[in-house]
C-alpha cells in the first residue's frame, strides 16, 4: 500500500503540512517496498484558484492508496478524491510524518 | 460620465456616499446608480424604487460528452484554472473555477466539451423618480464576481447610453472585481476614513488607480475620528480632497435604519454639492 503524507519537508522526520491543496510536499511511504519518496508540490503557490483539484489529480497520477493530512481536502478537491478511490485520514496536522504513520497504524486518525 | 465609488478598506462608506449622492443628483436630472458589489449588494436597502425589469444572468461553462470523448487530455492541459481535470477515464468540470475562456472546448478534437449556460446571478432594475437603480446579485456558492460585473456594466451601457451621470458602487479592496468596476470609469471616488487602517488601505487603492491611469479624488467619511494623516497624505500626493462627511451618531442611526442622510443633514448635503461641483468641472474640462 502506498501512503501519501502532506508535509513541509521531504523525509520521514519532516513536519506535516495541515493543508491539502497547497501542501508544500508529499512524502510517500510504500509499505511493500519499505521505501520513502517525496514530491515537490510548491508550484501550487502560483495558482490563485483550483489548487485543490490539481493536487488531488496529481495524487491520483502518483498512484497513492491512502492520504494522511491535517484539515482534509476542501469541496472541489474532495469531489476529485471521491472519484480516485484514495482513502483520506485527517487530524495529523501537528505531527511529524513518523508520528502520523504511528497514529495511522494505531487507528488514531479520523477517516473522512 | 462614469463615476466609480471605491475604497481600499471595507466599511468606509461607499454605499452611504453612492446612495446619498445618487439621490441628491437625481433632484437635478436623470441618474443611474449601479451596485456592482455583487457579492453583497446593499445599496438597495436605501433606494426604495419600483421594479422595472429583472433578468437572470449566466456564464458559459463546458459540459463533458462522455460518448464522443477520446480522453486525449487536451482539455486539462489547456485549462489555466484547473477547472477541467482528467481522472483516468473521467473528465471532471468545476464550474465555479471556470473562467469561460472556451480553450478546452475549442481545442477538443472531437467537440466533446460544448459550452452551455450556467446561471450565476440576477440583475434587477428599479426606478424611483429620476433615479434608476441597477442591482446585480451573485448566487450563493458562486466564486467569481467578475463575469456578473462585466455583464451588468454592459447592461448599463446598452440601456443608459445617453445618461450624463452614471454611478457605480464598487466592492472594497483592490482585487479583480474592483479592477472590473473601475477600469472603464472616467473618474473614481475613493472613500476612506481618517484612521491608520483607512490610510493604509487608501494607499493601496491610490496605487491601483495610478496603475490604471485613472483620474481620482478622495472623500473622507466619519471626519473627526482618528487623526489628520489621511488629509496630510492627500495634500502631499496632490490628490483632490472632494469632501469630508462628519462623524455623527445620528448619521449612523439613520443609516442603520435604511434611510438617506443628506436630507436631514445640511452639512452633508453641502459636501455632496462640493462633489457635484467638482464632477461638473471635470465634465466641462475633461483631462485627457
Tab-separated table of C-alpha atoms in Angstrom:
chain	number	residue	atom	x	y	z
A	1	UNK	CA	0.000	0.000	0.000
A	2	UNK	CA	1.313	3.471	-0.932
A	3	UNK	CA	0.598	6.119	1.718
A	4	UNK	CA	0.816	9.867	0.948
A	5	UNK	CA	1.513	12.455	3.672
A	6	UNK	CA	1.081	16.234	3.200
A	7	UNK	CA	4.370	17.647	4.504
A	8	UNK	CA	6.629	20.672	4.889
A	9	UNK	CA	9.739	18.618	4.037
A	10	UNK	CA	10.918	15.580	2.100
A	11	UNK	CA	11.717	12.905	4.670
A	12	UNK	CA	10.388	10.718	7.470
A	13	UNK	CA	11.105	13.303	10.204
A	14	UNK	CA	9.529	16.259	8.366
A	15	UNK	CA	6.652	18.159	9.919
A	16	UNK	CA	3.224	17.542	8.441
A	17	UNK	CA	1.608	20.359	6.409
A	18	UNK	CA	-2.012	20.585	7.643
A	19	UNK	CA	-3.152	21.876	4.229
A	20	UNK	CA	-4.072	19.595	1.339
A	21	UNK	CA	-4.293	21.578	-1.923
A	22	UNK	CA	-1.376	23.858	-1.137
A	23	UNK	CA	0.780	21.400	0.784
A	24	UNK	CA	4.467	22.092	0.119
A	25	UNK	CA	5.435	18.457	-0.419
A	26	UNK	CA	4.123	14.950	-0.348
A	27	UNK	CA	6.109	12.216	1.367
A	28	UNK	CA	5.166	8.736	0.145
A	29	UNK	CA	5.720	5.556	2.091
A	30	UNK	CA	5.441	2.338	0.118
A	31	UNK	CA	4.699	-0.319	2.725
A	32	UNK	CA	5.527	-3.220	0.399
A	33	UNK	CA	8.900	-1.892	-0.752
A	34	UNK	CA	9.605	-0.168	2.628
A	35	UNK	CA	10.585	2.885	0.576
A	36	UNK	CA	10.215	6.633	1.292
A	37	UNK	CA	9.932	9.073	-1.640
A	38	UNK	CA	8.732	12.671	-1.987
A	39	UNK	CA	7.048	15.035	-4.447
A	40	UNK	CA	7.509	18.828	-4.621
A	41	UNK	CA	4.046	20.462	-4.788
A	42	UNK	CA	5.184	24.070	-4.234
A	43	UNK	CA	4.158	25.288	-7.686
A	44	UNK	CA	0.543	25.414	-6.441
A	45	UNK	CA	1.663	28.647	-4.736
A	46	UNK	CA	1.312	30.283	-8.167
A	47	UNK	CA	-2.319	29.240	-8.571
A	48	UNK	CA	-4.919	31.771	-7.442
A	49	UNK	CA	-7.662	29.147	-7.623
A	50	UNK	CA	-8.034	25.442	-8.203
A	51	UNK	CA	-5.052	24.195	-6.178
A	52	UNK	CA	-7.222	21.518	-4.524
A	53	UNK	CA	-8.447	19.689	-7.660
A	54	UNK	CA	-4.971	19.990	-9.220
A	55	UNK	CA	-3.274	18.427	-6.188
A	56	UNK	CA	-5.896	15.670	-5.969
A	57	UNK	CA	-5.327	14.851	-9.632
A	58	UNK	CA	-1.567	14.721	-9.036
A	59	UNK	CA	-2.076	12.312	-6.142
A	60	UNK	CA	-4.138	10.077	-8.433
A	61	UNK	CA	-1.357	10.094	-11.054
A	62	UNK	CA	1.209	9.206	-8.380
A	63	UNK	CA	-0.951	6.185	-7.527
A	64	UNK	CA	-1.426	6.747	-3.790
A	65	UNK	CA	-3.812	4.409	-1.962
A	66	UNK	CA	-4.117	6.387	1.277
A	67	UNK	CA	-3.807	10.098	2.084
A	68	UNK	CA	-2.839	11.285	5.574
A	69	UNK	CA	-3.241	15.025	6.130
A	70	UNK	CA	-4.323	17.694	8.627
A	71	UNK	CA	-7.508	19.548	7.806
A	72	UNK	CA	-8.675	17.478	4.864
A	73	UNK	CA	-9.497	18.453	1.263
A	74	UNK	CA	-11.982	21.258	0.539
A	75	UNK	CA	-15.137	20.813	-1.552
A	76	UNK	CA	-13.650	20.713	-5.073
A	77	UNK	CA	-10.672	18.580	-4.065
A	78	UNK	CA	-12.944	16.213	-2.125
A	79	UNK	CA	-15.049	15.717	-5.276
A	80	UNK	CA	-11.920	14.598	-7.133
A	81	UNK	CA	-10.686	12.474	-4.222
A	82	UNK	CA	-14.022	10.636	-4.111
A	83	UNK	CA	-13.517	9.559	-7.728
A	84	UNK	CA	-9.920	8.477	-7.200
A	85	UNK	CA	-10.729	5.846	-4.602
A	86	UNK	CA	-7.948	7.185	-2.350
A	87	UNK	CA	-8.923	6.912	1.331
A	88	UNK	CA	-8.315	10.094	3.328
A	89	UNK	CA	-7.383	10.314	7.018
A	90	UNK	CA	-7.279	13.704	8.804
A	91	UNK	CA	-6.070	15.066	12.145
A	92	UNK	CA	-2.315	14.667	11.656
A	93	UNK	CA	-1.573	18.362	11.006
A	94	UNK	CA	0.528	18.927	14.129
A	95	UNK	CA	2.689	15.789	13.875
A	96	UNK	CA	5.849	14.634	12.107
A	97	UNK	CA	5.460	12.099	9.294
A	98	UNK	CA	6.788	9.384	11.610
A	99	UNK	CA	4.253	10.256	14.328
A	100	UNK	CA	1.453	10.470	11.761
A	101	UNK	CA	2.266	6.995	10.447
A	102	UNK	CA	2.295	5.606	14.000
A	103	UNK	CA	-1.073	7.262	14.713
A	104	UNK	CA	-2.476	5.818	11.476
A	105	UNK	CA	-1.323	2.291	12.389
A	106	UNK	CA	-2.829	2.648	15.891
A	107	UNK	CA	-6.123	3.779	14.345
A	108	UNK	CA	-5.998	7.230	15.985
A	109	UNK	CA	-6.672	9.218	12.797
A	110	UNK	CA	-10.142	10.043	11.567
A	111	UNK	CA	-11.240	8.574	8.246
A	112	UNK	CA	-13.137	11.032	6.008
B	1	UNK	CA	-19.665	60.242	-17.339
B	2	UNK	CA	-18.961	57.032	-15.444
B	3	UNK	CA	-18.043	57.549	-11.801
B	4	UNK	CA	-16.911	54.586	-9.712
B	5	UNK	CA	-17.126	54.807	-5.932
B	6	UNK	CA	-14.421	52.593	-4.484
B	7	UNK	CA	-12.238	52.249	-1.398
B	8	UNK	CA	-9.348	50.243	-0.162
B	9	UNK	CA	-10.792	49.411	3.209
B	10	UNK	CA	-14.278	47.957	3.553
B	11	UNK	CA	-16.905	49.704	5.627
B	12	UNK	CA	-15.671	53.222	4.925
B	13	UNK	CA	-18.932	54.487	3.450
B	14	UNK	CA	-19.047	53.609	-0.253
B	15	UNK	CA	-22.725	52.745	-0.094
B	16	UNK	CA	-23.550	55.735	2.114
B	17	UNK	CA	-21.927	58.022	-0.427
B	18	UNK	CA	-23.260	56.185	-3.510
B	19	UNK	CA	-26.893	56.197	-2.418
B	20	UNK	CA	-26.951	59.708	-0.991
B	21	UNK	CA	-25.033	61.182	-3.914
B	22	UNK	CA	-27.253	59.388	-6.443
B	23	UNK	CA	-30.446	60.537	-4.725
B	24	UNK	CA	-29.101	64.078	-4.408
B	25	UNK	CA	-28.085	64.237	-8.092
B	26	UNK	CA	-31.469	62.851	-9.157
B	27	UNK	CA	-33.036	66.058	-7.810
B	28	UNK	CA	-31.412	67.782	-10.819
B	29	UNK	CA	-31.968	65.188	-13.554
B	30	UNK	CA	-31.661	61.574	-14.667
B	31	UNK	CA	-29.128	59.465	-12.811
B	32	UNK	CA	-28.279	55.794	-12.869
B	33	UNK	CA	-26.747	54.124	-9.819
B	34	UNK	CA	-25.404	50.611	-10.295
B	35	UNK	CA	-24.465	48.420	-7.331
B	36	UNK	CA	-21.556	46.301	-8.561
B	37	UNK	CA	-20.641	44.888	-5.161
B	38	UNK	CA	-22.385	41.774	-6.474
B	39	UNK	CA	-21.222	39.518	-3.652
B	40	UNK	CA	-23.013	41.644	-1.078
B	41	UNK	CA	-25.070	44.365	-2.739
B	42	UNK	CA	-26.641	46.700	-0.196
B	43	UNK	CA	-27.385	49.995	-1.957
B	44	UNK	CA	-30.885	48.602	-2.461
B	45	UNK	CA	-31.540	48.924	1.268
B	46	UNK	CA	-31.566	52.708	0.815
B	47	UNK	CA	-33.181	53.102	-2.623
B	48	UNK	CA	-36.793	52.045	-2.409
B	49	UNK	CA	-37.951	52.056	-6.012
B	50	UNK	CA	-40.324	50.073	-8.199
B	51	UNK	CA	-39.071	47.061	-10.133
B	52	UNK	CA	-38.896	47.866	-13.844
B	53	UNK	CA	-37.082	44.812	-15.089
B	54	UNK	CA	-35.438	41.655	-13.804
B	55	UNK	CA	-33.283	39.127	-15.655
B	56	UNK	CA	-31.208	36.055	-14.858
B	57	UNK	CA	-27.500	36.201	-15.630
B	58	UNK	CA	-25.409	33.313	-16.922
B	59	UNK	CA	-21.858	32.348	-17.698
B	60	UNK	CA	-20.697	29.741	-20.194
B	61	UNK	CA	-19.101	26.517	-18.971
B	62	UNK	CA	-18.019	23.310	-20.751
B	63	UNK	CA	-20.150	20.186	-20.421
B	64	UNK	CA	-18.453	16.848	-20.956
B	65	UNK	CA	-19.828	14.416	-23.513
B	66	UNK	CA	-18.574	11.017	-22.408
B	67	UNK	CA	-19.740	9.208	-25.564
B	68	UNK	CA	-17.537	11.085	-28.035
B	69	UNK	CA	-14.525	11.849	-25.782
B	70	UNK	CA	-11.266	10.083	-26.689
B	71	UNK	CA	-9.555	11.061	-23.385
B	72	UNK	CA	-6.706	12.828	-25.226
B	73	UNK	CA	-6.157	15.198	-22.306
B	74	UNK	CA	-6.037	18.435	-24.379
B	75	UNK	CA	-8.752	19.998	-22.241
B	76	UNK	CA	-6.915	19.541	-18.962
B	77	UNK	CA	-3.640	20.821	-20.449
B	78	UNK	CA	-5.313	23.900	-21.908
B	79	UNK	CA	-7.085	24.961	-18.702
B	80	UNK	CA	-5.129	27.571	-16.735
B	81	UNK	CA	-7.574	27.428	-13.830
B	82	UNK	CA	-7.696	23.681	-13.078
B	83	UNK	CA	-11.402	23.764	-13.841
B	84	UNK	CA	-11.120	20.676	-16.078
B	85	UNK	CA	-9.498	17.632	-14.525
B	86	UNK	CA	-8.859	14.297	-16.208
B	87	UNK	CA	-9.009	11.356	-13.860
B	88	UNK	CA	-8.439	8.059	-15.627
B	89	UNK	CA	-11.486	7.557	-17.863
B	90	UNK	CA	-13.329	10.592	-16.435
B	91	UNK	CA	-13.276	14.306	-17.216
B	92	UNK	CA	-14.448	16.459	-14.288
B	93	UNK	CA	-15.554	20.058	-14.799
B	94	UNK	CA	-15.575	22.542	-11.888
B	95	UNK	CA	-17.997	25.293	-12.956
B	96	UNK	CA	-17.011	27.658	-10.118
B	97	UNK	CA	-13.368	27.611	-11.228
B	98	UNK	CA	-14.156	28.060	-14.945
B	99	UNK	CA	-13.334	31.492	-16.442
B	100	UNK	CA	-15.381	30.852	-19.636
B	101	UNK	CA	-12.307	31.176	-21.870
B	102	UNK	CA	-13.533	28.400	-24.227
B	103	UNK	CA	-9.979	26.977	-24.622
B	104	UNK	CA	-10.904	23.401	-23.632
B	105	UNK	CA	-13.999	23.485	-25.807
B	106	UNK	CA	-12.248	24.935	-28.875
B	107	UNK	CA	-9.202	22.652	-28.587
B	108	UNK	CA	-11.207	19.447	-28.145
B	109	UNK	CA	-10.633	17.407	-31.347
B	110	UNK	CA	-13.985	15.643	-31.050
B	111	UNK	CA	-16.075	18.612	-29.798
B	112	UNK	CA	-16.848	16.721	-26.614
B	113	UNK	CA	-16.900	19.820	-24.408
B	114	UNK	CA	-19.676	22.045	-25.787
B	115	UNK	CA	-20.193	25.283	-23.856
B	116	UNK	CA	-23.518	25.580	-22.006
B	117	UNK	CA	-25.221	28.221	-19.854
B	118	UNK	CA	-24.883	28.244	-16.068
B	119	UNK	CA	-26.887	30.718	-14.002
B	120	UNK	CA	-24.651	32.840	-11.765
B	121	UNK	CA	-26.964	35.584	-10.560
B	122	UNK	CA	-29.693	38.064	-11.284
B	123	UNK	CA	-29.933	41.688	-12.332
B	124	UNK	CA	-32.766	43.968	-11.211
B	125	UNK	CA	-33.606	47.448	-12.480
B	126	UNK	CA	-35.540	49.661	-10.025
B	127	UNK	CA	-36.784	53.173	-10.620
B	128	UNK	CA	-37.645	55.986	-8.266
B	129	UNK	CA	-38.425	59.296	-9.981
B	130	UNK	CA	-35.246	60.355	-11.819
B	131	UNK	CA	-33.161	57.691	-10.189
B	132	UNK	CA	-32.566	54.408	-11.988
B	133	UNK	CA	-31.038	51.801	-9.741
B	134	UNK	CA	-29.431	48.624	-11.108
B	135	UNK	CA	-28.512	45.869	-8.712
B	136	UNK	CA	-26.784	42.604	-9.588
B	137	UNK	CA	-26.671	39.830	-7.056
B	138	UNK	CA	-24.337	36.832	-7.345
B	139	UNK	CA	-25.862	33.444	-6.486
B	140	UNK	CA	-24.723	31.844	-3.228
B	141	UNK	CA	-21.810	29.485	-3.853
B	142	UNK	CA	-20.550	31.275	-6.971
B	143	UNK	CA	-16.892	32.233	-6.651
B	144	UNK	CA	-16.454	34.708	-9.488
B	145	UNK	CA	-17.863	38.209	-9.336
B	146	UNK	CA	-16.143	39.477	-12.494
B	147	UNK	CA	-18.396	37.910	-15.181
B	148	UNK	CA	-21.525	39.282	-13.495
B	149	UNK	CA	-19.933	42.726	-13.040
B	150	UNK	CA	-18.930	42.779	-16.722
B	151	UNK	CA	-22.441	41.821	-17.860
B	152	UNK	CA	-24.024	44.413	-15.573
B	153	UNK	CA	-21.712	47.108	-16.944
B	154	UNK	CA	-22.841	46.132	-20.424
B	155	UNK	CA	-26.490	46.354	-19.386
B	156	UNK	CA	-25.897	49.927	-18.177
B	157	UNK	CA	-24.002	50.799	-21.389
B	158	UNK	CA	-26.795	49.386	-23.551
B	159	UNK	CA	-29.717	50.946	-21.682
B	160	UNK	CA	-28.418	54.251	-20.332
B	161	UNK	CA	-26.004	55.428	-23.023
B	162	UNK	CA	-27.491	58.923	-23.059
B	163	UNK	CA	-27.269	59.457	-19.284
B	164	UNK	CA	-24.768	62.132	-18.259
B	165	UNK	CA	-24.137	60.724	-14.770
B	166	UNK	CA	-23.641	57.032	-14.115
B	167	UNK	CA	-22.535	55.988	-10.630
B	168	UNK	CA	-21.025	52.583	-9.847
B	169	UNK	CA	-20.809	51.329	-6.262
B	170	UNK	CA	-17.690	49.123	-6.171
B	171	UNK	CA	-16.689	46.256	-3.882
B	172	UNK	CA	-13.895	47.056	-1.385
B	173	UNK	CA	-10.256	46.098	-1.820
B	174	UNK	CA	-8.030	46.199	-4.899
B	175	UNK	CA	-8.575	42.773	-6.474
B	176	UNK	CA	-10.120	41.657	-9.806
B	177	UNK	CA	-13.738	42.746	-9.086
B	178	UNK	CA	-12.557	46.279	-8.213
B	179	UNK	CA	-10.468	46.452	-11.395
B	180	UNK	CA	-13.504	45.333	-13.413
B	181	UNK	CA	-15.636	48.107	-11.875
B	182	UNK	CA	-13.077	50.904	-12.179
B	183	UNK	CA	-11.303	50.131	-15.449
B	184	UNK	CA	-13.917	51.889	-17.624
B	185	UNK	CA	-14.658	54.716	-15.175
B	186	UNK	CA	-13.952	58.307	-16.181
B	187	UNK	CA	-13.498	59.260	-12.550
B	188	UNK	CA	-13.027	57.281	-9.335
B	189	UNK	CA	-14.053	58.499	-5.893
B	190	UNK	CA	-12.076	56.739	-3.163
B	191	UNK	CA	-13.915	56.771	0.156
B	192	UNK	CA	-11.790	56.436	3.276
B	193	UNK	CA	-11.906	57.065	6.999
B	194	UNK	CA	-9.289	59.161	8.849
B	195	UNK	CA	-7.725	56.256	10.736
B	196	UNK	CA	-4.442	54.310	10.346
B	197	UNK	CA	-6.383	51.401	8.769
B	198	UNK	CA	-8.162	53.786	6.433
B	199	UNK	CA	-4.883	55.398	5.361
B	200	UNK	CA	-3.108	52.076	4.869
B	201	UNK	CA	-5.788	50.741	2.542
B	202	UNK	CA	-6.286	54.104	0.837
B	203	UNK	CA	-2.630	53.985	-0.220
B	204	UNK	CA	-3.219	50.562	-1.832
B	205	UNK	CA	-6.266	51.915	-3.654
B	206	UNK	CA	-4.337	55.018	-4.808
B	207	UNK	CA	-1.511	52.851	-6.163
B	208	UNK	CA	-4.074	50.729	-8.027
B	209	UNK	CA	-5.763	53.786	-9.557
B	210	UNK	CA	-2.372	55.209	-10.610
B	211	UNK	CA	-1.521	51.887	-12.256
B	212	UNK	CA	-4.845	52.056	-14.134
B	213	UNK	CA	-4.075	55.726	-15.021
B	214	UNK	CA	-7.356	56.843	-13.501
B	215	UNK	CA	-8.464	60.312	-12.612
B	216	UNK	CA	-9.492	60.117	-8.950
B	217	UNK	CA	-10.257	62.026	-5.763
B	218	UNK	CA	-10.797	61.219	-2.089
B	219	UNK	CA	-13.816	61.592	0.190
B	220	UNK	CA	-13.141	61.331	3.925
B	221	UNK	CA	-16.056	59.803	5.783
B	222	UNK	CA	-16.545	59.911	9.574
B	223	UNK	CA	-14.388	63.029	9.641
B	224	UNK	CA	-13.487	63.869	13.245
B	225	UNK	CA	-12.358	60.424	14.397
B	226	UNK	CA	-8.734	59.228	14.174
B	227	UNK	CA	-6.136	61.752	13.057
B	228	UNK	CA	-5.158	64.088	10.206
B	229	UNK	CA	-2.767	61.701	8.462
B	230	UNK	CA	-5.164	60.963	5.576
B	231	UNK	CA	-5.578	64.710	4.898
B	232	UNK	CA	-1.800	65.221	5.070
B	233	UNK	CA	-1.236	62.271	2.715
B	234	UNK	CA	-3.689	63.652	0.135
B	235	UNK	CA	-2.027	67.084	0.295
B	236	UNK	CA	1.436	65.599	-0.084
B	237	UNK	CA	0.353	63.450	-3.063
B	238	UNK	CA	-1.702	66.289	-4.596
B	239	UNK	CA	-4.850	64.156	-4.536
B	240	UNK	CA	-8.033	66.263	-4.654
B	241	UNK	CA	-9.966	66.058	-1.392
B	242	UNK	CA	-13.566	66.236	-2.572
B	243	UNK	CA	-15.499	66.182	0.691
B	244	UNK	CA	-15.422	65.488	4.402
B	245	UNK	CA	-18.541	63.801	5.790
B	246	UNK	CA	-18.701	64.380	9.541
B	247	UNK	CA	-18.733	61.573	12.104
B	248	UNK	CA	-22.059	61.609	13.893
B	249	UNK	CA	-24.138	59.211	15.917
B	250	UNK	CA	-27.353	60.480	14.310
B	251	UNK	CA	-25.973	59.733	10.831
B	252	UNK	CA	-25.150	56.190	11.951
B	253	UNK	CA	-28.665	55.789	13.372
B	254	UNK	CA	-30.304	56.976	10.146
B	255	UNK	CA	-28.054	54.707	8.085
B	256	UNK	CA	-28.740	51.683	10.274
B	257	UNK	CA	-32.477	52.103	9.780
B	258	UNK	CA	-32.099	52.245	5.983
B	259	UNK	CA	-32.530	55.993	5.494
B	260	UNK	CA	-30.706	58.510	3.354
B	261	UNK	CA	-28.917	61.137	5.419
B	262	UNK	CA	-28.366	64.210	3.266
B	263	UNK	CA	-31.946	65.474	3.564
B	264	UNK	CA	-31.672	65.603	7.372
B	265	UNK	CA	-28.145	66.999	7.496
B	266	UNK	CA	-27.493	70.267	5.630
B	267	UNK	CA	-23.757	69.871	6.245
B	268	UNK	CA	-23.806	66.502	4.450
B	269	UNK	CA	-25.826	67.999	1.590
B	270	UNK	CA	-23.198	70.736	1.344
B	271	UNK	CA	-20.455	68.117	0.999
B	272	UNK	CA	-22.430	66.352	-1.759
B	273	UNK	CA	-22.768	69.687	-3.536
B	274	UNK	CA	-18.980	70.109	-3.330
B	275	UNK	CA	-18.517	66.727	-5.007
B	276	UNK	CA	-21.114	67.579	-7.660
B	277	UNK	CA	-19.364	70.852	-8.458
B	278	UNK	CA	-16.027	69.088	-8.752
B	279	UNK	CA	-17.521	66.437	-11.076
B	280	UNK	CA	-19.295	69.027	-13.228
B	281	UNK	CA	-15.991	70.823	-13.574
B	282	UNK	CA	-14.423	67.576	-14.748
B	283	UNK	CA	-17.124	67.096	-17.351
B	284	UNK	CA	-16.606	70.614	-18.689
B	285	UNK	CA	-12.819	70.341	-18.681
B	286	UNK	CA	-12.013	66.726	-19.443
B	287	UNK	CA	-8.444	65.870	-18.521
B	288	UNK	CA	-7.008	63.542	-21.140
